[in-house]
């Protein structure tokens, strides 16, 4: 708890994805998100997940990604559990096995895989963009697109909010430790929340004064100290992305989203392993969180 890895935070770097123009990354990531959202084949979604994991690893942001994804895992495991016993499919359902009062259904396993992989993939693509895009560059890009600067400021500030609060928490816990006070466990975490929110309110007040002193609400053309230019690689990737999206959505349309729920039959042991794994994973993550807070 004392040295928490920042989550959903920009990680400086010089990787291929870092060097791309934010416009290119936005179009590429949005295209990937839309594709993953409409695909119903877990194998294809898993392939997209592998691609984004390779990009995350290549951009040297895996540590931040792992810390961020840990917060999603309890939701993922809970989703898998409930989908297996109560599938998001119209009845009748095909039972595979019974564990006590729970009946495990084939449609539930299929739905659990599709939804869990879809959520992880969407979160991974979004985190890749956040971790490799400097907030100021995102603000400048949104202004280039004609987005009102008030909305651009709100978006970039919101993205930075979680890392800022996490840094404040680390500072407060370090201050408690330097005063020989308890700086671990729930008993130290709960009293630290008040100064964190007090500091956040003070930060907002200072920010509002700064914005007012710089005529934030005035009319006229706005300028930025950071100037971004798109290169040949950016234009090439955007064109290729658009062409690929047209082809992908055509295939999705003629193949009904690659829905294989009627053809894919899972063995009963696989359903049991996935069901028990979701329970063990859910409580295992909670225990891990408790240990991190305690230490």
PDB file of N, CA and C in Angstrom, residues 188-241:
ATOM      1  N   UNK A 188      -5.271   2.704   8.872  1.00  0.00           N
ATOM      2  CA  UNK A 188      -4.514   3.850   8.358  1.00  0.00           C
ATOM      3  C   UNK A 188      -5.137   4.399   7.084  1.00  0.00           C
ATOM      4  N   UNK A 189      -5.800   3.527   6.325  1.00  0.00           N
ATOM      5  CA  UNK A 189      -6.374   3.959   5.053  1.00  0.00           C
ATOM      6  C   UNK A 189      -7.588   4.859   5.247  1.00  0.00           C
ATOM      7  N   UNK A 190      -8.474   4.479   6.145  1.00  0.00           N
ATOM      8  CA  UNK A 190      -9.712   5.239   6.323  1.00  0.00           C
ATOM      9  C   UNK A 190      -9.466   6.677   6.782  1.00  0.00           C
ATOM     10  N   UNK A 191      -8.603   6.926   7.795  1.00  0.00           N
ATOM     11  CA  UNK A 191      -8.362   8.324   8.173  1.00  0.00           C
ATOM     12  C   UNK A 191      -7.668   9.139   7.082  1.00  0.00           C
ATOM     13  N   UNK A 192      -7.003   8.461   6.141  1.00  0.00           N
ATOM     14  CA  UNK A 192      -6.291   9.183   5.082  1.00  0.00           C
ATOM     15  C   UNK A 192      -7.230   9.686   3.996  1.00  0.00           C
ATOM     16  N   UNK A 193      -8.430   9.130   3.945  1.00  0.00           N
ATOM     17  CA  UNK A 193      -9.364   9.526   2.891  1.00  0.00           C
ATOM     18  C   UNK A 193      -9.782  10.980   3.048  1.00  0.00           C
ATOM     19  N   UNK A 194      -9.966  11.419   4.303  1.00  0.00           N
ATOM     20  CA  UNK A 194     -10.414  12.799   4.545  1.00  0.00           C
ATOM     21  C   UNK A 194      -9.410  13.814   4.011  1.00  0.00           C
ATOM     22  N   UNK A 195      -8.112  13.716   4.371  1.00  0.00           N
ATOM     23  CA  UNK A 195      -7.166  14.694   3.798  1.00  0.00           C
ATOM     24  C   UNK A 195      -7.012  14.581   2.286  1.00  0.00           C
ATOM     25  N   UNK A 196      -7.224  13.377   1.725  1.00  0.00           N
ATOM     26  CA  UNK A 196      -7.150  13.235   0.270  1.00  0.00           C
ATOM     27  C   UNK A 196      -8.238  14.060  -0.398  1.00  0.00           C
ATOM     28  N   UNK A 197      -9.460  13.944   0.090  1.00  0.00           N
ATOM     29  CA  UNK A 197     -10.556  14.712  -0.502  1.00  0.00           C
ATOM     30  C   UNK A 197     -10.434  16.196  -0.179  1.00  0.00           C
ATOM     31  N   UNK A 198      -9.906  16.506   1.012  1.00  0.00           N
ATOM     32  CA  UNK A 198      -9.670  17.919   1.331  1.00  0.00           C
ATOM     33  C   UNK A 198      -8.627  18.510   0.388  1.00  0.00           C
ATOM     34  N   UNK A 199      -7.574  17.726   0.115  1.00  0.00           N
ATOM     35  CA  UNK A 199      -6.568  18.188  -0.834  1.00  0.00           C
ATOM     36  C   UNK A 199      -7.117  18.309  -2.241  1.00  0.00           C
ATOM     37  N   UNK A 200      -8.033  17.397  -2.611  1.00  0.00           N
ATOM     38  CA  UNK A 200      -8.644  17.472  -3.938  1.00  0.00           C
ATOM     39  C   UNK A 200      -9.485  18.735  -4.082  1.00  0.00           C
ATOM     40  N   UNK A 201     -10.228  19.070  -3.023  1.00  0.00           N
ATOM     41  CA  UNK A 201     -11.039  20.295  -3.059  1.00  0.00           C
ATOM     42  C   UNK A 201     -10.149  21.527  -3.157  1.00  0.00           C
ATOM     43  N   UNK A 202      -9.041  21.516  -2.416  1.00  0.00           N
ATOM     44  CA  UNK A 202      -8.114  22.646  -2.477  1.00  0.00           C
ATOM     45  C   UNK A 202      -7.470  22.742  -3.858  1.00  0.00           C
ATOM     46  N   UNK A 203      -7.177  21.582  -4.455  1.00  0.00           N
ATOM     47  CA  UNK A 203      -6.594  21.579  -5.796  1.00  0.00           C
ATOM     48  C   UNK A 203      -7.579  22.151  -6.814  1.00  0.00           C
ATOM     49  N   UNK A 204      -8.851  21.819  -6.664  1.00  0.00           N
ATOM     50  CA  UNK A 204      -9.870  22.354  -7.564  1.00  0.00           C
ATOM     51  C   UNK A 204      -9.977  23.865  -7.409  1.00  0.00           C
ATOM     52  N   UNK A 205      -9.899  24.339  -6.166  1.00  0.00           N
ATOM     53  CA  UNK A 205      -9.974  25.785  -5.931  1.00  0.00           C
ATOM     54  C   UNK A 205      -8.799  26.507  -6.580  1.00  0.00           C
ATOM     55  N   UNK A 206      -7.599  25.952  -6.405  1.00  0.00           N
ATOM     56  CA  UNK A 206      -6.426  26.556  -7.023  1.00  0.00           C
ATOM     57  C   UNK A 206      -6.517  26.508  -8.549  1.00  0.00           C
ATOM     58  N   UNK A 207      -7.037  25.403  -9.076  1.00  0.00           N
ATOM     59  CA  UNK A 207      -7.175  25.281 -10.524  1.00  0.00           C
ATOM     60  C   UNK A 207      -8.162  26.308 -11.067  1.00  0.00           C
ATOM     61  N   UNK A 208      -9.262  26.514 -10.351  1.00  0.00           N
ATOM     62  CA  UNK A 208     -10.249  27.496 -10.810  1.00  0.00           C
ATOM     63  C   UNK A 208      -9.668  28.901 -10.812  1.00  0.00           C
ATOM     64  N   UNK A 209      -8.858  29.229  -9.796  1.00  0.00           N
ATOM     65  CA  UNK A 209      -8.211  30.534  -9.759  1.00  0.00           C
ATOM     66  C   UNK A 209      -7.214  30.675 -10.907  1.00  0.00           C
ATOM     67  N   UNK A 210      -6.476  29.602 -11.182  1.00  0.00           N
ATOM     68  CA  UNK A 210      -5.508  29.637 -12.282  1.00  0.00           C
ATOM     69  C   UNK A 210      -6.207  29.826 -13.621  1.00  0.00           C
ATOM     70  N   UNK A 211      -7.298  29.101 -13.822  1.00  0.00           N
ATOM     71  CA  UNK A 211      -8.040  29.227 -15.077  1.00  0.00           C
ATOM     72  C   UNK A 211      -8.622  30.622 -15.237  1.00  0.00           C
ATOM     73  N   UNK A 212      -9.127  31.173 -14.142  1.00  0.00           N
ATOM     74  CA  UNK A 212      -9.703  32.515 -14.214  1.00  0.00           C
ATOM     75  C   UNK A 212      -8.638  33.556 -14.505  1.00  0.00           C
ATOM     76  N   UNK A 213      -7.457  33.392 -13.905  1.00  0.00           N
ATOM     77  CA  UNK A 213      -6.384  34.359 -14.136  1.00  0.00           C
ATOM     78  C   UNK A 213      -5.852  34.299 -15.563  1.00  0.00           C
ATOM     79  N   UNK A 214      -6.069  33.168 -16.230  1.00  0.00           N
ATOM     80  CA  UNK A 214      -5.612  33.011 -17.616  1.00  0.00           C
ATOM     81  C   UNK A 214      -6.754  33.182 -18.623  1.00  0.00           C
ATOM     82  N   UNK A 215      -7.848  33.751 -18.172  1.00  0.00           N
ATOM     83  CA  UNK A 215      -8.989  34.073 -19.048  1.00  0.00           C
ATOM     84  C   UNK A 215      -9.503  32.828 -19.759  1.00  0.00           C
ATOM     85  N   UNK A 216      -9.742  31.768 -18.974  1.00  0.00           N
ATOM     86  CA  UNK A 216     -10.166  30.495 -19.556  1.00  0.00           C
ATOM     87  C   UNK A 216     -11.499  30.620 -20.294  1.00  0.00           C
ATOM     88  N   UNK A 217     -12.412  31.404 -19.781  1.00  0.00           N
ATOM     89  CA  UNK A 217     -13.727  31.499 -20.390  1.00  0.00           C
ATOM     90  C   UNK A 217     -13.866  32.573 -21.443  1.00  0.00           C
ATOM     91  N   UNK A 218     -12.776  33.202 -21.824  1.00  0.00           N
ATOM     92  CA  UNK A 218     -12.855  34.288 -22.801  1.00  0.00           C
ATOM     93  C   UNK A 218     -13.045  33.737 -24.209  1.00  0.00           C
ATOM     94  N   UNK A 219     -13.526  34.576 -25.097  1.00  0.00           N
ATOM     95  CA  UNK A 219     -13.703  34.185 -26.491  1.00  0.00           C
ATOM     96  C   UNK A 219     -12.418  34.458 -27.273  1.00  0.00           C
ATOM     97  N   UNK A 220     -12.393  33.969 -28.490  1.00  0.00           N
ATOM     98  CA  UNK A 220     -11.212  34.177 -29.326  1.00  0.00           C
ATOM     99  C   UNK A 220     -10.460  32.880 -29.555  1.00  0.00           C
ATOM    100  N   UNK A 221      -9.487  32.935 -30.430  1.00  0.00           N
ATOM    101  CA  UNK A 221      -8.709  31.759 -30.782  1.00  0.00           C
ATOM    102  C   UNK A 221      -7.786  31.359 -29.645  1.00  0.00           C
ATOM    103  N   UNK A 222      -7.757  30.064 -29.346  1.00  0.00           N
ATOM    104  CA  UNK A 222      -6.909  29.543 -28.288  1.00  0.00           C
ATOM    105  C   UNK A 222      -5.640  28.941 -28.895  1.00  0.00           C
ATOM    106  N   UNK A 223      -4.549  29.125 -28.221  1.00  0.00           N
ATOM    107  CA  UNK A 223      -3.267  28.590 -28.687  1.00  0.00           C
ATOM    108  C   UNK A 223      -2.730  27.588 -27.675  1.00  0.00           C
ATOM    109  N   UNK A 224      -1.787  26.790 -28.104  1.00  0.00           N
ATOM    110  CA  UNK A 224      -1.181  25.786 -27.240  1.00  0.00           C
ATOM    111  C   UNK A 224       0.319  25.789 -27.441  1.00  0.00           C
ATOM    112  N   UNK A 225       1.038  25.562 -26.356  1.00  0.00           N
ATOM    113  CA  UNK A 225       2.495  25.532 -26.439  1.00  0.00           C
ATOM    114  C   UNK A 225       2.971  24.262 -27.139  1.00  0.00           C
ATOM    115  N   UNK A 226       2.148  23.227 -27.134  1.00  0.00           N
ATOM    116  CA  UNK A 226       2.492  21.961 -27.784  1.00  0.00           C
ATOM    117  C   UNK A 226       1.866  21.933 -29.170  1.00  0.00           C
ATOM    118  N   UNK A 227       2.686  21.816 -30.180  1.00  0.00           N
ATOM    119  CA  UNK A 227       2.234  21.769 -31.568  1.00  0.00           C
ATOM    120  C   UNK A 227       2.438  20.353 -32.106  1.00  0.00           C
ATOM    121  N   UNK A 228       1.368  19.776 -32.625  1.00  0.00           N
ATOM    122  CA  UNK A 228       1.418  18.410 -33.133  1.00  0.00           C
ATOM    123  C   UNK A 228       1.196  18.395 -34.637  1.00  0.00           C
ATOM    124  N   UNK A 229       1.945  17.558 -35.324  1.00  0.00           N
ATOM    125  CA  UNK A 229       1.792  17.403 -36.767  1.00  0.00           C
ATOM    126  C   UNK A 229       1.712  15.919 -37.107  1.00  0.00           C
ATOM    127  N   UNK A 230       0.801  15.605 -38.011  1.00  0.00           N
ATOM    128  CA  UNK A 230       0.652  14.230 -38.452  1.00  0.00           C
ATOM    129  C   UNK A 230       1.639  13.932 -39.577  1.00  0.00           C
ATOM    130  N   UNK A 231       2.276  12.766 -39.487  1.00  0.00           N
ATOM    131  CA  UNK A 231       3.233  12.369 -40.501  1.00  0.00           C
ATOM    132  C   UNK A 231       2.634  11.395 -41.501  1.00  0.00           C
ATOM    133  N   UNK A 232       3.475  10.949 -42.421  1.00  0.00           N
ATOM    134  CA  UNK A 232       3.028   9.999 -43.445  1.00  0.00           C
ATOM    135  C   UNK A 232       2.546   8.697 -42.825  1.00  0.00           C
ATOM    136  N   UNK A 233       3.236   8.245 -41.782  1.00  0.00           N
ATOM    137  CA  UNK A 233       2.843   7.009 -41.114  1.00  0.00           C
ATOM    138  C   UNK A 233       1.449   7.131 -40.508  1.00  0.00           C
ATOM    139  N   UNK A 234       1.152   8.286 -39.918  1.00  0.00           N
ATOM    140  CA  UNK A 234      -0.170   8.495 -39.315  1.00  0.00           C
ATOM    141  C   UNK A 234      -1.271   8.415 -40.368  1.00  0.00           C
ATOM    142  N   UNK A 235      -1.091   9.121 -41.472  1.00  0.00           N
ATOM    143  CA  UNK A 235      -2.102   9.091 -42.534  1.00  0.00           C
ATOM    144  C   UNK A 235      -2.255   7.683 -43.111  1.00  0.00           C
ATOM    145  N   UNK A 236      -1.128   6.978 -43.263  1.00  0.00           N
ATOM    146  CA  UNK A 236      -1.184   5.616 -43.800  1.00  0.00           C
ATOM    147  C   UNK A 236      -1.972   4.694 -42.880  1.00  0.00           C
ATOM    148  N   UNK A 237      -1.698   4.782 -41.580  1.00  0.00           N
ATOM    149  CA  UNK A 237      -2.397   3.929 -40.621  1.00  0.00           C
ATOM    150  C   UNK A 237      -3.885   4.255 -40.554  1.00  0.00           C
ATOM    151  N   UNK A 238      -4.234   5.538 -40.643  1.00  0.00           N
ATOM    152  CA  UNK A 238      -5.649   5.921 -40.618  1.00  0.00           C
ATOM    153  C   UNK A 238      -6.379   5.346 -41.826  1.00  0.00           C
ATOM    154  N   UNK A 239      -5.761   5.455 -43.014  1.00  0.00           N
ATOM    155  CA  UNK A 239      -6.385   4.922 -44.232  1.00  0.00           C
ATOM    156  C   UNK A 239      -6.537   3.405 -44.136  1.00  0.00           C
ATOM    157  N   UNK A 240      -5.478   2.725 -43.674  1.00  0.00           N
ATOM    158  CA  UNK A 240      -5.545   1.270 -43.535  1.00  0.00           C
ATOM    159  C   UNK A 240      -6.591   0.860 -42.504  1.00  0.00           C
ATOM    160  N   UNK A 241      -6.700   1.632 -41.417  1.00  0.00           N
ATOM    161  CA  UNK A 241      -7.697   1.330 -40.386  1.00  0.00           C
ATOM    162  C   UNK A 241      -9.112   1.450 -40.933  1.00  0.00           C
TER     163      UNK A 241
END
